PDB file of C-alpha atoms in Angstrom:
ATOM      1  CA  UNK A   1      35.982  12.453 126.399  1.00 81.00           C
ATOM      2  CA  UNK A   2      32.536  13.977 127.920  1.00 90.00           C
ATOM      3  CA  UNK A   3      30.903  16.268 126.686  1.00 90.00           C
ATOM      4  CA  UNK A   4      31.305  18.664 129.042  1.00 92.00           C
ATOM      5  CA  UNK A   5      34.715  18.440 128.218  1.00 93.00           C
ATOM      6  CA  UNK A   6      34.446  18.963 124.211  1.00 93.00           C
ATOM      7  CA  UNK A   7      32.287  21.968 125.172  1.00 93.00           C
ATOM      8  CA  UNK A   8      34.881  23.856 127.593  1.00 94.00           C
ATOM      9  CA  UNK A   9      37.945  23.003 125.016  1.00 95.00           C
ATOM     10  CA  UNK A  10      35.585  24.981 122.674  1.00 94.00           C
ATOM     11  CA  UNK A  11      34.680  27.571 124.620  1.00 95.00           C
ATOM     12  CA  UNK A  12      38.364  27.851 125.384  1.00 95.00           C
ATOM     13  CA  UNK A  13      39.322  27.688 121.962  1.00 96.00           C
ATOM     14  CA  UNK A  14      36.332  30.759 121.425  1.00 96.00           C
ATOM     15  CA  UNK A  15      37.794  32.918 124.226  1.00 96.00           C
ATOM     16  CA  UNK A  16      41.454  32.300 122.569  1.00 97.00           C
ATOM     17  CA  UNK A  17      40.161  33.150 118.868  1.00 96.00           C
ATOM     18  CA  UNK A  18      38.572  36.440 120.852  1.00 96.00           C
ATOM     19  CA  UNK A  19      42.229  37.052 121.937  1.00 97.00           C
ATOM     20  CA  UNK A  20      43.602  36.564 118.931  1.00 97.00           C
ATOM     21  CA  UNK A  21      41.266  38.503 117.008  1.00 96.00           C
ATOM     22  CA  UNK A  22      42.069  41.272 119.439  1.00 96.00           C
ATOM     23  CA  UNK A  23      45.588  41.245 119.211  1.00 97.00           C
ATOM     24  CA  UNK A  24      44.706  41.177 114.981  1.00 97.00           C
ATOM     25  CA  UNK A  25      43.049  44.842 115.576  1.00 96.00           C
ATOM     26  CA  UNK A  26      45.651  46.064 117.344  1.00 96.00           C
ATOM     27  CA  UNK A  27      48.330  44.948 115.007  1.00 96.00           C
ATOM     28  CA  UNK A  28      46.539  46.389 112.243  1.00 96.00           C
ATOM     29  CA  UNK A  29      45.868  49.637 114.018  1.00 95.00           C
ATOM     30  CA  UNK A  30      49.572  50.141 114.459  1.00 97.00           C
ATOM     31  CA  UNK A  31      50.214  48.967 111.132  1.00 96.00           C
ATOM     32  CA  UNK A  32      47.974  51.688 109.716  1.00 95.00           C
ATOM     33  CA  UNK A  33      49.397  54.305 111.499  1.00 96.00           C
ATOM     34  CA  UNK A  34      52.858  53.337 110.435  1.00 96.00           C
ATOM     35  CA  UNK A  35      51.699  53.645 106.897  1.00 95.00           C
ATOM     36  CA  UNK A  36      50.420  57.315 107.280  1.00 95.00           C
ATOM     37  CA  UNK A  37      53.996  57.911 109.475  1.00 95.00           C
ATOM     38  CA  UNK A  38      55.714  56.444 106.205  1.00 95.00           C
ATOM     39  CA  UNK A  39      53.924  58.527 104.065  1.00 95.00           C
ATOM     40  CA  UNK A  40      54.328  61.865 106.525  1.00 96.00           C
ATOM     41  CA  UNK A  41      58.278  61.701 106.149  1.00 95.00           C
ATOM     42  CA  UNK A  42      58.531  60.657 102.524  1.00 96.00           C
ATOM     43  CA  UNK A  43      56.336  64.055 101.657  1.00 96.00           C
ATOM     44  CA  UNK A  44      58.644  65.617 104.099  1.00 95.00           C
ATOM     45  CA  UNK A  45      61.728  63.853 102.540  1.00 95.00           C
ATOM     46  CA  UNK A  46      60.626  65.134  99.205  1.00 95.00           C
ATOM     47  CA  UNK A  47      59.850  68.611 100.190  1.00 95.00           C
ATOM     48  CA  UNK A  48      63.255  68.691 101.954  1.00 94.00           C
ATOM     49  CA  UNK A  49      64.938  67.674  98.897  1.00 94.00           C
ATOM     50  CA  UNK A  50      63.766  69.936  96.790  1.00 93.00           C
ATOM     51  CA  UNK A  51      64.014  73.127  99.223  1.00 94.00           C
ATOM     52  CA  UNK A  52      67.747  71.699  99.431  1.00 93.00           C
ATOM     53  CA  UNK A  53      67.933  71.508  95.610  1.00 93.00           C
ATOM     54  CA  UNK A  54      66.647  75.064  94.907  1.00 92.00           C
ATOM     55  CA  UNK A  55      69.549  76.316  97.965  1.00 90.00           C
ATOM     56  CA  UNK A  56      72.051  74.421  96.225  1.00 89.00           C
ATOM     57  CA  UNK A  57      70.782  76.003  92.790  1.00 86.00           C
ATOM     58  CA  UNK A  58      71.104  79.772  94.387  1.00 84.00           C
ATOM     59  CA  UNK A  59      74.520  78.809  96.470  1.00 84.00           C
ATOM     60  CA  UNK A  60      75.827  78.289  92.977  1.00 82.00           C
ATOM     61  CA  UNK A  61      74.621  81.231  91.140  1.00 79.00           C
ATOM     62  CA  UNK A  62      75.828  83.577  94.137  1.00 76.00           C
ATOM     63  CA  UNK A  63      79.573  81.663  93.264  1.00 71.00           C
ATOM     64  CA  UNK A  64      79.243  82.600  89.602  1.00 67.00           C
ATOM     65  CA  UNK A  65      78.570  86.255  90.385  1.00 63.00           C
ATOM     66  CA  UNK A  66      80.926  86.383  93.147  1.00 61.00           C
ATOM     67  CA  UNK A  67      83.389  84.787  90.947  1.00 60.00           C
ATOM     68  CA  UNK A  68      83.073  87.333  88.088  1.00 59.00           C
ATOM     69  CA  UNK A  69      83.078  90.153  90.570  1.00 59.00           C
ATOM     70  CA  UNK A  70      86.839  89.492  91.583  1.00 60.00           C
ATOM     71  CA  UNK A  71      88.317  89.978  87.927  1.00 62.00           C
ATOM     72  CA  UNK A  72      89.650  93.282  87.701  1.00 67.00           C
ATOM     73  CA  UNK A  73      87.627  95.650  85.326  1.00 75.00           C
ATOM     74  CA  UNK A  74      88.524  98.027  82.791  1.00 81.00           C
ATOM     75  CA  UNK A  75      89.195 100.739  85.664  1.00 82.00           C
ATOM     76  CA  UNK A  76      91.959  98.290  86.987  1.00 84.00           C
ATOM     77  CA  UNK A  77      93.920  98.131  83.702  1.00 86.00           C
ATOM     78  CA  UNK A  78      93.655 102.052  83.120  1.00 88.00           C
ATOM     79  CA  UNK A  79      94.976 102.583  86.556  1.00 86.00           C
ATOM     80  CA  UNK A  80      97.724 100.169  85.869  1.00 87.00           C
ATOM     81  CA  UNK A  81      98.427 101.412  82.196  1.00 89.00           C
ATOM     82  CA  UNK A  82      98.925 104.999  83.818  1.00 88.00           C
ATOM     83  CA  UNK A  83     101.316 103.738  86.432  1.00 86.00           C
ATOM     84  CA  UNK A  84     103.005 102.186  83.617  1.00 88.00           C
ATOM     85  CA  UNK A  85     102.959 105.543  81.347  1.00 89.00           C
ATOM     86  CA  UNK A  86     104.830 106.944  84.874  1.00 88.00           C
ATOM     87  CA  UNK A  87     101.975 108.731  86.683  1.00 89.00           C
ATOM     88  CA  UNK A  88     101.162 108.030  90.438  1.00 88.00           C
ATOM     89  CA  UNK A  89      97.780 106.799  91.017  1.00 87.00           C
ATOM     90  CA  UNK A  90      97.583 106.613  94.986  1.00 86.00           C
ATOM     91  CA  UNK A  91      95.857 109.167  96.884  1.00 85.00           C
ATOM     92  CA  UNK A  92      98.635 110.959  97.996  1.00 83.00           C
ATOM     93  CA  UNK A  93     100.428 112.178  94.418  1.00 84.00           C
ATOM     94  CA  UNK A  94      97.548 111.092  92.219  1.00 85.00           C
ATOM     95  CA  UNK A  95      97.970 112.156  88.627  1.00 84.00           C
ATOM     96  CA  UNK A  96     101.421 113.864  89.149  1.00 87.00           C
ATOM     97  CA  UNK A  97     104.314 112.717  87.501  1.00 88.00           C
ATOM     98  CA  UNK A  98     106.833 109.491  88.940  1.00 88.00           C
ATOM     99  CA  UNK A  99     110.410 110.351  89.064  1.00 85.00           C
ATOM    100  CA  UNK A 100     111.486 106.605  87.284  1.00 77.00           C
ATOM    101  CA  UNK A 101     111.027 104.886  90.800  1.00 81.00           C
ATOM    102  CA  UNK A 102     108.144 102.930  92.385  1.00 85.00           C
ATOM    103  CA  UNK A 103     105.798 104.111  94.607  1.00 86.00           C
ATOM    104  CA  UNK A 104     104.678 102.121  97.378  1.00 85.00           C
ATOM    105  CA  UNK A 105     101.438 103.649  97.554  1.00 85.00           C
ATOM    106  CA  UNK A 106     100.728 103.149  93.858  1.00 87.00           C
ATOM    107  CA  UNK A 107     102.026  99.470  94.029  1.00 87.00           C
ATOM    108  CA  UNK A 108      99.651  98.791  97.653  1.00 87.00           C
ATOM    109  CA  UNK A 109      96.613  99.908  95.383  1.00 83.00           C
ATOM    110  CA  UNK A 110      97.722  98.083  92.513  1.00 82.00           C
ATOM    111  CA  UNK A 111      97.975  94.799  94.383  1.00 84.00           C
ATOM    112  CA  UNK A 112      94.960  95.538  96.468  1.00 76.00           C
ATOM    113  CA  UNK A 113      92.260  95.459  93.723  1.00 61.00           C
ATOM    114  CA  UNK A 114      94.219  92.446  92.525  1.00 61.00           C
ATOM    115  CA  UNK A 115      93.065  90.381  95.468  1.00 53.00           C
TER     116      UNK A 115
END
């Protein structure tokens, strides 16, 4: 092998180390900005998460209190103890005395704040 030869496989081998080297860069360019991408979402993740959390936390309070607000109160079961006792207590004969039937209207109320 010449010389000349040695020295163009090793400038060869020097343009293809350049090429390389290049290609090295880039790769770690991209992989830097994959790193900071990967980063980005998992804050994002996280604040996600917890946003979802503190919904979830107030979605289940609002059940509580909507739950408690369907029981009857104690206005419910004096209404009903004074149908009971034989008074209306619809709007049209409120107060006045039943004549040992039911009243339709009392009943519809009755079952109405049931629900």
């Amino acid at each position: 092998m010449s010389k000349r030869q040695i020295f163009d496989q090793v400038s060869d081998m020097e343009t293809q180390i350049g090429e390389l080297y290049e290609q090295l860069g880039d790769l770690k360019g991209k992989l830097s900005n994959l790193l900071e991408d990967k980063h980005r979402l998992e804050m994002e993740n996280h604040h996600l998460r917890s946003r979802l959390e503190q919904a979830d936390d107030d979605f289940k309070e609002n059940e509580v209190v909507k739950e408690t607000s369907n029981i009857p109160g104690e206005g419910y079961d004096n209404l009903a103890r004074l149908y009971e006792e034989g008074f209306h207590i619809c709007n049209v004969h409120f107060g006045t005395p039943r004549q040992e039937e039911d009243c339709l209207f009392c009943l519809e109320f009755l079952n109405k704040t049931k629900k």
